[in-house]
Every structure is written in structure tokens, then in C-alpha cells.
Coordinates of N, CA and C in Angstrom, one line a residue:
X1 N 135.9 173.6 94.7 CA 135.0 174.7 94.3 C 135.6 175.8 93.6
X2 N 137.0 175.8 93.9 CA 137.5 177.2 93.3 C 137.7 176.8 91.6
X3 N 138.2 175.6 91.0 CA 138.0 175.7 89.6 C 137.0 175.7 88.8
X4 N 135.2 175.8 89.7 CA 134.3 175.9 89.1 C 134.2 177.5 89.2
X5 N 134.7 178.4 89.8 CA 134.8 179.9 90.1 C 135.7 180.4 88.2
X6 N 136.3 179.5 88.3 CA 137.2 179.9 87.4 C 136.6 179.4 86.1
X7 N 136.2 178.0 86.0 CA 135.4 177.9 85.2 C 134.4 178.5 84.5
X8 N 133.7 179.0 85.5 CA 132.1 180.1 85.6 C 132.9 181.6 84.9
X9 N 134.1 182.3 85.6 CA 134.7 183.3 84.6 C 135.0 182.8 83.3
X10 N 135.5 181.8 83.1 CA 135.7 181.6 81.7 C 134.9 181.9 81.0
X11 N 133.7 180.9 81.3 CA 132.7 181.2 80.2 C 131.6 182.7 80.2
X12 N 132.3 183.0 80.9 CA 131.2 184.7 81.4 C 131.8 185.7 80.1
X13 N 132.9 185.4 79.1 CA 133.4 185.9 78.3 C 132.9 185.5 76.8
X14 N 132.4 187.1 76.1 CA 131.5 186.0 74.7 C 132.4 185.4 73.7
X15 N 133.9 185.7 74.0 CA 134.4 185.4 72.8 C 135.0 184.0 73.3
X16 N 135.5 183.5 74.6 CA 135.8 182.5 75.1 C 134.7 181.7 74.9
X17 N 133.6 181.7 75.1 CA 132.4 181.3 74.5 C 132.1 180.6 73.4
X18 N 132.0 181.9 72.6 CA 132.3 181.6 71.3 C 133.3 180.0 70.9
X19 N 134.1 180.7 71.3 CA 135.7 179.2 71.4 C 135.2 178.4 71.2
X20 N 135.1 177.9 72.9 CA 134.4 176.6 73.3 C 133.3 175.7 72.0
X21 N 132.3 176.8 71.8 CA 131.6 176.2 71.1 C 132.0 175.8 69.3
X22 N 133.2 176.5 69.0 CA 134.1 176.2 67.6 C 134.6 174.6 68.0
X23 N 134.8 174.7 69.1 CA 135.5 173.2 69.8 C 134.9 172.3 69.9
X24 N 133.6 172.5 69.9 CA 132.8 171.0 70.2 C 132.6 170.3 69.0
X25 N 133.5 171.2 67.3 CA 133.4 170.5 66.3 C 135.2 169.7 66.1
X26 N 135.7 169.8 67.4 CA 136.8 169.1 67.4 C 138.1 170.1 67.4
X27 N 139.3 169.0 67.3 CA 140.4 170.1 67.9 C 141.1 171.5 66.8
X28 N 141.2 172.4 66.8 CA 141.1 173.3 65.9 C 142.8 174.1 66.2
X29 N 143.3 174.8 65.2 CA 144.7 175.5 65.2 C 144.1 176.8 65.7
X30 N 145.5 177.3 66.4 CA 145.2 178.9 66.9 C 144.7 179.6 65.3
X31 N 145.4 179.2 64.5 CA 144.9 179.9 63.4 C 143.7 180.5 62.6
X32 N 143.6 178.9 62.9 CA 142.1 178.7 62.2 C 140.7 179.2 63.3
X33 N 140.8 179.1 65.0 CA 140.4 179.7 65.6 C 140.6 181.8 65.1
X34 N 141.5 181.9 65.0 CA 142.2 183.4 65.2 C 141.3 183.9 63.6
X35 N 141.1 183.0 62.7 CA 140.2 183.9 61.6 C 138.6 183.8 62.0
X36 N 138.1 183.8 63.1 CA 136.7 183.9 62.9 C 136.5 184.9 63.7
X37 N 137.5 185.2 64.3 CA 137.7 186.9 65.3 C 138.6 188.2 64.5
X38 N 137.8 189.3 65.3 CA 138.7 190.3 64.8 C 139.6 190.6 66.6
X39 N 140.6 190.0 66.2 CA 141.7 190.3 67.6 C 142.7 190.0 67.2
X40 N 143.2 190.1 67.8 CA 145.0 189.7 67.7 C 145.4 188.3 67.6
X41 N 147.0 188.3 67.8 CA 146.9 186.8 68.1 C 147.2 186.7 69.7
X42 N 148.1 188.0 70.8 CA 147.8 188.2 71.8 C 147.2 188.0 72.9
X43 N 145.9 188.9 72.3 CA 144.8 188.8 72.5 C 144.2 187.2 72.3
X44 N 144.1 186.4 71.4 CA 143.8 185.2 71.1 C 144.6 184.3 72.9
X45 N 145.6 184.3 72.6 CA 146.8 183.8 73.3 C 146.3 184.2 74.9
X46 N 145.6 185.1 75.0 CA 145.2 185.4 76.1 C 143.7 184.4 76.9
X47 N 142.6 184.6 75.6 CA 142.4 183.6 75.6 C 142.0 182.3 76.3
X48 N 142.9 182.1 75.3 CA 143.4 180.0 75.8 C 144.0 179.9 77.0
X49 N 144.9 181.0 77.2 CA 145.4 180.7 78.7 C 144.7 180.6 79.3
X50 N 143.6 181.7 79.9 CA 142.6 181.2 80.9 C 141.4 180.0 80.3
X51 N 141.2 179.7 79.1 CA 140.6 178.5 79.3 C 141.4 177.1 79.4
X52 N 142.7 176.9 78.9 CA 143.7 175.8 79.1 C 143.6 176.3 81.0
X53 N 143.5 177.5 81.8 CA 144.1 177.3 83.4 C 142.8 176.6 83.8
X54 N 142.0 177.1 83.5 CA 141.1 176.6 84.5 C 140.2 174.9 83.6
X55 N 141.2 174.2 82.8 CA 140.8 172.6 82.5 C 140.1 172.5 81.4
X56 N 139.6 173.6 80.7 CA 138.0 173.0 79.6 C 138.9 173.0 78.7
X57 N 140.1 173.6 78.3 CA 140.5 173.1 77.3 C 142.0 172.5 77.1
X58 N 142.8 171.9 76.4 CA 143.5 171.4 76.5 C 144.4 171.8 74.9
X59 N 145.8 172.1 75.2 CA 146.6 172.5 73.8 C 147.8 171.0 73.1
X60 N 148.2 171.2 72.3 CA 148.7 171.1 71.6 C 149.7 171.4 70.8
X61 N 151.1 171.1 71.1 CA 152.0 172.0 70.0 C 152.6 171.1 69.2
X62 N 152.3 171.4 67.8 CA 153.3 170.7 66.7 C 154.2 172.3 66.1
X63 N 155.2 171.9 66.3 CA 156.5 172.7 65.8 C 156.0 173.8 66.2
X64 N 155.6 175.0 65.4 CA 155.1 176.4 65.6 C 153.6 176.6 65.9
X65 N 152.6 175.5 65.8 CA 151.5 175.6 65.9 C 151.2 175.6 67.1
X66 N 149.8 175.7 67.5 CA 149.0 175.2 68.3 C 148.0 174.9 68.1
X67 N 147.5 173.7 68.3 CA 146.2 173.0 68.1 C 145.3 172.6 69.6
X68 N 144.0 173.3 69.3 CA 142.9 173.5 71.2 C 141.9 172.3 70.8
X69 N 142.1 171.9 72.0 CA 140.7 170.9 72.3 C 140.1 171.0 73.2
X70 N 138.9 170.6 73.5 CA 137.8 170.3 74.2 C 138.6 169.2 75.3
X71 N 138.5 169.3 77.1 CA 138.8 168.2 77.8 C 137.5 167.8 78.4
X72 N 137.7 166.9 77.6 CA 136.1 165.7 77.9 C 135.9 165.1 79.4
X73 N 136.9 165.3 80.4 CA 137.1 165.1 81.6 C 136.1 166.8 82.5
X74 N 136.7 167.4 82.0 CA 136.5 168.3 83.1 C 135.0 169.0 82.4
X75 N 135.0 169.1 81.2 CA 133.4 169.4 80.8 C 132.3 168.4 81.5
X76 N 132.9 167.1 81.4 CA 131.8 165.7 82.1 C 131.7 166.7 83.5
X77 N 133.2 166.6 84.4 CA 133.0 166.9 85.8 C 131.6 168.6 86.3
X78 N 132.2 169.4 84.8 CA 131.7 170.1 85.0 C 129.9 170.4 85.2
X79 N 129.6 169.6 84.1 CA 128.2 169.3 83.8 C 127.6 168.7 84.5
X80 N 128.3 167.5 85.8 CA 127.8 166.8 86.7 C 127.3 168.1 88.1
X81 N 128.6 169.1 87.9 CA 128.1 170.1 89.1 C 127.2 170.8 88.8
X82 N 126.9 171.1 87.5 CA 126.0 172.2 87.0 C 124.4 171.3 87.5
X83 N 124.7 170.3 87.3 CA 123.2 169.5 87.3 C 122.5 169.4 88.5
X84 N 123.6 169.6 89.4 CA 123.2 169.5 91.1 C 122.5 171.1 91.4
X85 N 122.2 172.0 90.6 CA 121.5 172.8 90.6 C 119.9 172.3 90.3
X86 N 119.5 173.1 91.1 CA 117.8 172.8 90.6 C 116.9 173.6 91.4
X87 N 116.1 174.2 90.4 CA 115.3 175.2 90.6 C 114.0 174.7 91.6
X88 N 113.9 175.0 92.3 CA 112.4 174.7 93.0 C 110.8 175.9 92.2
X89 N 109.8 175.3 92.3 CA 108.5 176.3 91.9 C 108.2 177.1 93.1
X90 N 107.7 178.1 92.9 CA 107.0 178.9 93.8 C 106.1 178.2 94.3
X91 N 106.3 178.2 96.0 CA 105.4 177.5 96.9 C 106.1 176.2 97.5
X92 N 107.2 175.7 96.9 CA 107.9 174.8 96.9 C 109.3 174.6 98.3
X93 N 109.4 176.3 98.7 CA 110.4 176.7 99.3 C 110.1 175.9 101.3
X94 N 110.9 175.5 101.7 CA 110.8 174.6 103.1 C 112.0 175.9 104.0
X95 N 111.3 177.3 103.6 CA 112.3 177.8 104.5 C 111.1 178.1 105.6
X96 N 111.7 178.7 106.9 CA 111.5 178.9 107.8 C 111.2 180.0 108.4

């Protein structure tokens, strides 16, 4: 339960957000992420760490770079728990 706590902060962030969804067009350089924001690269670097800690995404280093992806493992896992939610209608409630 606790990496879905962490997960759920992740994405509570609009620029982590943002990310994520640059990612679902595939694996992308810090760089090329770092131009569609006005931040640092720090700030960037900050980031990725908490989305690489808590599993959605996964890095990459060639020589000086860094290249982010999408982990299709823990988004599946994720999406499976999200789904176990479900809203009931008004009138619907079996409390007591």
C-alpha cells in the first residue's frame, strides 16, 4: 500500500504530471524533457527522482545523458489498483 501513497504524491504534482504524460509518447532525454519547462535542471533532477523512487518511471544513462521512460509494469500494477475503486449511486449504500 505504501508505493501506491507514493505513487498518488507523485502524480498530485502538475509538472510530474505533465512528464508522465510527455512519456506515454515514449522514452525522452532529460533534455528534451527540461525544454518544455521553465525550471532548472535541478529542479528537473528532482523530479525524476521521486518519479524513478516510487516505480512509474524508469532512467537511462548513456555517457552524460539521461534518457526517462514509462515502466509498463508498475503503471499495469497501478491501474489494476485504481480499478478496484468504484463509486456506488445514491441509495446504493448497505451501511448500517
Amino acid at each position: 500500500m505504501k508505493n501506491y501513497v507514493m505513487i498518488f504524491k507523485a502524480l498530485g504534482d502538475t509538472t510530474r504530471l505533465q512528464i508522465v504524460l510527455m512519456l506515454t509518447k515514449g522514452e525522452m532525454c532529460a533534455c528534451k524533457i527540461l525544454e518544455r519547462f521553465e525550471i532548472t535542471q535541478p529542479t528537473l533532477s528532482h523530479h525524476m527522482k521521486i518519479l524513478c523512487d516510487c516505480g512509474l518511471v524508469t532512467v537511462r544513462k548513456e555517457g552524460k545523458w539521461s534518457y526517462y521512460s514509462l515502466c509498463c509494469e508498475a503503471w499495469s500494477d497501478f491501474r489494476e489498483f485504481v480499478s478496484q475503486i468504484v463509486c456506488l449511486k445514491d441509495g446504493d449504500c448497505k451501511c448500517e
